[in-house]
Amino acid sequence: MIPVRKDILLKLPDVFSQGWVGDIFKTSVDQVTANALTTVPLVKGYPQVAQNLIDAWYGLCVEYDQKKSGVMTLPVMKEKLVKEFLPKQKQILGPDFPK
């Protein structure tokens, strides 16, 4: 998440200037600047993409039954994402899905 206040957003490179976190924030600021400070994604399927991400979070973190399905590990998470949520993401984005 990035701040929604534009005055803070444009100062992020100064606050987070080192390492991979700095790179992420620099990219975010570059994107917002290129979009003329528009912070809402302009992807047509954004509401469906956002809902799919929320569904994935609930499925993997909130509603996951460790007693029934075993310990949540990175390989288990990747497998569930690929099997349960990636197909929906591809369907939502169609030809706009990144190659």
GROMACS .gro file of C-alpha atoms in nm:
model
   99
    1MET     CA    1   0.000   0.000   0.000
    2ILE     CA    2   0.117   0.350  -0.071
    3PRO     CA    3  -0.008   0.666   0.101
    4VAL     CA    4  -0.301   0.838  -0.062
    5ARG     CA    5  -0.199   1.190   0.042
    6LYS     CA    6  -0.024   1.336  -0.259
    7ASP     CA    7   0.210   1.552  -0.050
    8ILE     CA    8   0.345   1.240   0.125
    9LEU     CA    9   0.338   1.025  -0.187
   10LEU     CA   10   0.575   1.250  -0.376
   11LYS     CA   11   0.826   1.245  -0.087
   12LEU     CA   12   0.843   0.864  -0.063
   13PRO     CA   13   1.177   0.832  -0.243
   14ASP     CA   14   1.334   1.043   0.032
   15VAL     CA   15   1.175   0.838   0.310
   16PHE     CA   16   1.241   0.495   0.160
   17SER     CA   17   1.558   0.550  -0.037
   18GLN     CA   18   1.749   0.226   0.010
   19GLY     CA   19   1.722  -0.133  -0.107
   20TRP     CA   20   1.429  -0.313  -0.260
   21VAL     CA   21   1.173  -0.115  -0.056
   22GLY     CA   22   1.309   0.205  -0.207
   23ASP     CA   23   1.284   0.050  -0.555
   24ILE     CA   24   0.919  -0.042  -0.497
   25PHE     CA   25   0.829   0.305  -0.377
   26LYS     CA   26   1.025   0.470  -0.661
   27THR     CA   27   0.829   0.261  -0.912
   28SER     CA   28   0.502   0.353  -0.739
   29VAL     CA   29   0.584   0.723  -0.748
   30ASP     CA   30   0.689   0.698  -1.114
   31GLN     CA   31   0.358   0.529  -1.199
   32VAL     CA   32   0.151   0.786  -1.012
   33THR     CA   33   0.347   1.071  -1.171
   34ALA     CA   34   0.301   0.920  -1.519
   35ASN     CA   35  -0.073   0.892  -1.448
   36ALA     CA   36  -0.099   1.261  -1.354
   37LEU     CA   37  -0.152   1.175  -0.984
   38THR     CA   38  -0.439   0.938  -1.062
   39THR     CA   39  -0.406   0.670  -0.796
   40VAL     CA   40  -0.697   0.447  -0.899
   41PRO     CA   41  -0.592   0.175  -1.144
   42LEU     CA   42  -0.727   0.228  -1.491
   43VAL     CA   43  -0.755  -0.145  -1.568
   44LYS     CA   44  -1.105  -0.221  -1.693
   45GLY     CA   45  -1.136  -0.534  -1.480
   46TYR     CA   46  -0.990  -0.374  -1.166
   47PRO     CA   47  -1.292  -0.442  -0.939
   48GLN     CA   48  -1.285  -0.812  -1.033
   49VAL     CA   49  -0.906  -0.830  -0.999
   50ALA     CA   50  -0.926  -0.667  -0.655
   51GLN     CA   51  -1.200  -0.907  -0.546
   52ASN     CA   52  -0.996  -1.206  -0.664
   53LEU     CA   53  -0.699  -1.085  -0.459
   54ILE     CA   54  -0.922  -1.041  -0.153
   55ASP     CA   55  -1.069  -1.388  -0.209
   56ALA     CA   56  -0.716  -1.532  -0.230
   57TRP     CA   57  -0.617  -1.361   0.094
   58TYR     CA   58  -0.923  -1.494   0.273
   59GLY     CA   59  -0.874  -1.842   0.128
   60LEU     CA   60  -0.506  -1.860   0.220
   61CYS     CA   61  -0.498  -1.665   0.545
   62VAL     CA   62  -0.835  -1.614   0.708
   63GLU     CA   63  -1.044  -1.919   0.622
   64TYR     CA   64  -0.763  -2.173   0.577
   65ASP     CA   65  -0.828  -2.478   0.796
   66GLN     CA   66  -0.487  -2.595   0.913
   67LYS     CA   67  -0.635  -2.897   1.097
   68LYS     CA   68  -0.805  -3.014   0.779
   69SER     CA   69  -0.549  -2.912   0.516
   70GLY     CA   70  -0.216  -2.912   0.701
   71VAL     CA   71   0.029  -2.634   0.775
   72MET     CA   72   0.030  -2.343   0.532
   73THR     CA   73   0.374  -2.333   0.375
   74LEU     CA   74   0.507  -2.135   0.081
   75PRO     CA   75   0.477  -2.435  -0.155
   76VAL     CA   76   0.117  -2.498  -0.040
   77MET     CA   77   0.036  -2.130  -0.088
   78LYS     CA   78   0.186  -2.125  -0.438
   79GLU     CA   79  -0.004  -2.440  -0.535
   80LYS     CA   80  -0.336  -2.300  -0.410
   81LEU     CA   81  -0.276  -1.969  -0.586
   82VAL     CA   82  -0.198  -2.143  -0.915
   83LYS     CA   83  -0.490  -2.386  -0.895
   84GLU     CA   84  -0.760  -2.171  -0.737
   85PHE     CA   85  -0.694  -1.805  -0.813
   86LEU     CA   86  -0.468  -1.775  -1.118
   87PRO     CA   87  -0.730  -1.918  -1.359
   88LYS     CA   88  -0.980  -1.656  -1.243
   89GLN     CA   89  -0.719  -1.380  -1.284
   90LYS     CA   90  -0.650  -1.497  -1.640
   91GLN     CA   91  -1.022  -1.505  -1.713
   92ILE     CA   92  -1.075  -1.153  -1.577
   93LEU     CA   93  -0.785  -0.998  -1.768
   94GLY     CA   94  -0.817  -1.205  -2.085
   95PRO     CA   95  -0.569  -1.084  -2.346
   96ASP     CA   96  -0.438  -0.820  -2.100
   97PHE     CA   97  -0.299  -1.090  -1.868
   98PRO     CA   98   0.081  -1.043  -1.850
   99LYS     CA   99   0.280  -1.297  -2.048
   0.00000   0.00000   0.00000
